[in-house]
Every structure is written in structure tokens, then in C-alpha cells.
Coordinates of C-alpha atoms in Angstrom, one line a residue:
M1 CA -14.7 -52.1 35.3
S2 CA -13.0 -48.7 34.8
H3 CA -14.8 -45.6 36.0
C4 CA -18.4 -45.2 35.1
N5 CA -19.3 -42.7 32.5
L6 CA -21.8 -39.9 33.4
V7 CA -24.5 -41.3 31.2
D8 CA -24.3 -44.7 33.0
I9 CA -24.6 -43.1 36.4
V10 CA -27.6 -41.0 35.4
D11 CA -29.3 -43.9 33.7
Y12 CA -28.6 -46.0 36.9
L13 CA -30.2 -43.3 39.0
D14 CA -33.2 -43.2 36.6
G15 CA -33.6 -47.0 36.6
E16 CA -33.0 -47.1 32.8
L17 CA -30.2 -49.6 32.6
P18 CA -30.7 -53.2 31.5
P19 CA -30.4 -55.6 34.5
N20 CA -26.9 -56.9 33.7
K21 CA -25.5 -53.4 33.3
E22 CA -27.4 -52.1 36.3
K23 CA -25.7 -54.8 38.4
A24 CA -22.3 -54.0 37.0
V25 CA -22.7 -50.2 37.7
R26 CA -24.1 -50.8 41.2
T27 CA -21.2 -53.1 42.1
H28 CA -18.7 -50.6 40.7
L29 CA -20.4 -47.7 42.7
E30 CA -20.1 -49.8 45.9
E31 CA -16.3 -50.2 45.2
C32 CA -15.3 -46.9 43.6
E33 CA -15.3 -43.9 45.9
E34 CA -14.8 -41.5 43.0
C35 CA -17.8 -42.7 41.0
D36 CA -19.9 -42.9 44.1
F37 CA -18.9 -39.2 44.8
V38 CA -20.0 -38.3 41.2
M39 CA -23.4 -40.0 41.9
S40 CA -23.8 -38.1 45.1
D41 CA -23.1 -34.9 43.3
I42 CA -25.7 -35.7 40.7
K43 CA -28.3 -36.5 43.4
A44 CA -27.5 -33.2 45.2
L45 CA -27.7 -31.2 42.0
R46 CA -31.1 -32.8 41.2
A47 CA -32.3 -32.0 44.7
F48 CA -31.2 -28.4 44.5
A49 CA -32.7 -28.0 41.0
A50 CA -36.0 -29.4 42.3
L51 CA -35.9 -27.0 45.2
I52 CA -35.6 -24.0 42.9
G53 CA -38.1 -25.4 40.4
L54 CA -35.8 -26.7 37.6
S55 CA -35.8 -30.2 36.1
F56 CA -33.4 -32.1 34.0
E57 CA -35.5 -33.9 31.4
G58 CA -34.3 -35.3 28.1
P59 CA -31.1 -37.1 27.0
I60 CA -27.7 -36.3 28.3
N61 CA -25.0 -35.7 25.7
S62 CA -22.0 -37.8 26.6
T63 CA -19.5 -35.8 24.6

């Protein structure tokens, strides 16, 4: 698998991937430091946004 795209990482964090794709993304994140770092950044951004009262609802544009 090449690098994950942002939408796949967000959908993975939200538990919105089908089981086969979730497994593939999880395996990739365990093996790819760069994608794991992106996932950590998304988690940190969400935590900060929650701290200041923002939320990220709705679809993410992958373009």
C-alpha cells in the first residue's frame, strides 16, 4: 500500500471504513511512520479544536 490519503485516515479514526479497508489502513499505519505522524497530527488538531470549542463535522474534501 502506498501512503494513505487524508480521507482514509480520518475515516479510520471515525470508524467509518469497511472492515477490509480498515484492516489495510491499520496495518499500513503500523508500518508507515509518515502516515502514523499524519494521524497523530489529526488527533492533536481535533483535541485542540475540542479544547477551544470547535468541531469538525461533515465531509472532508479530498482535492
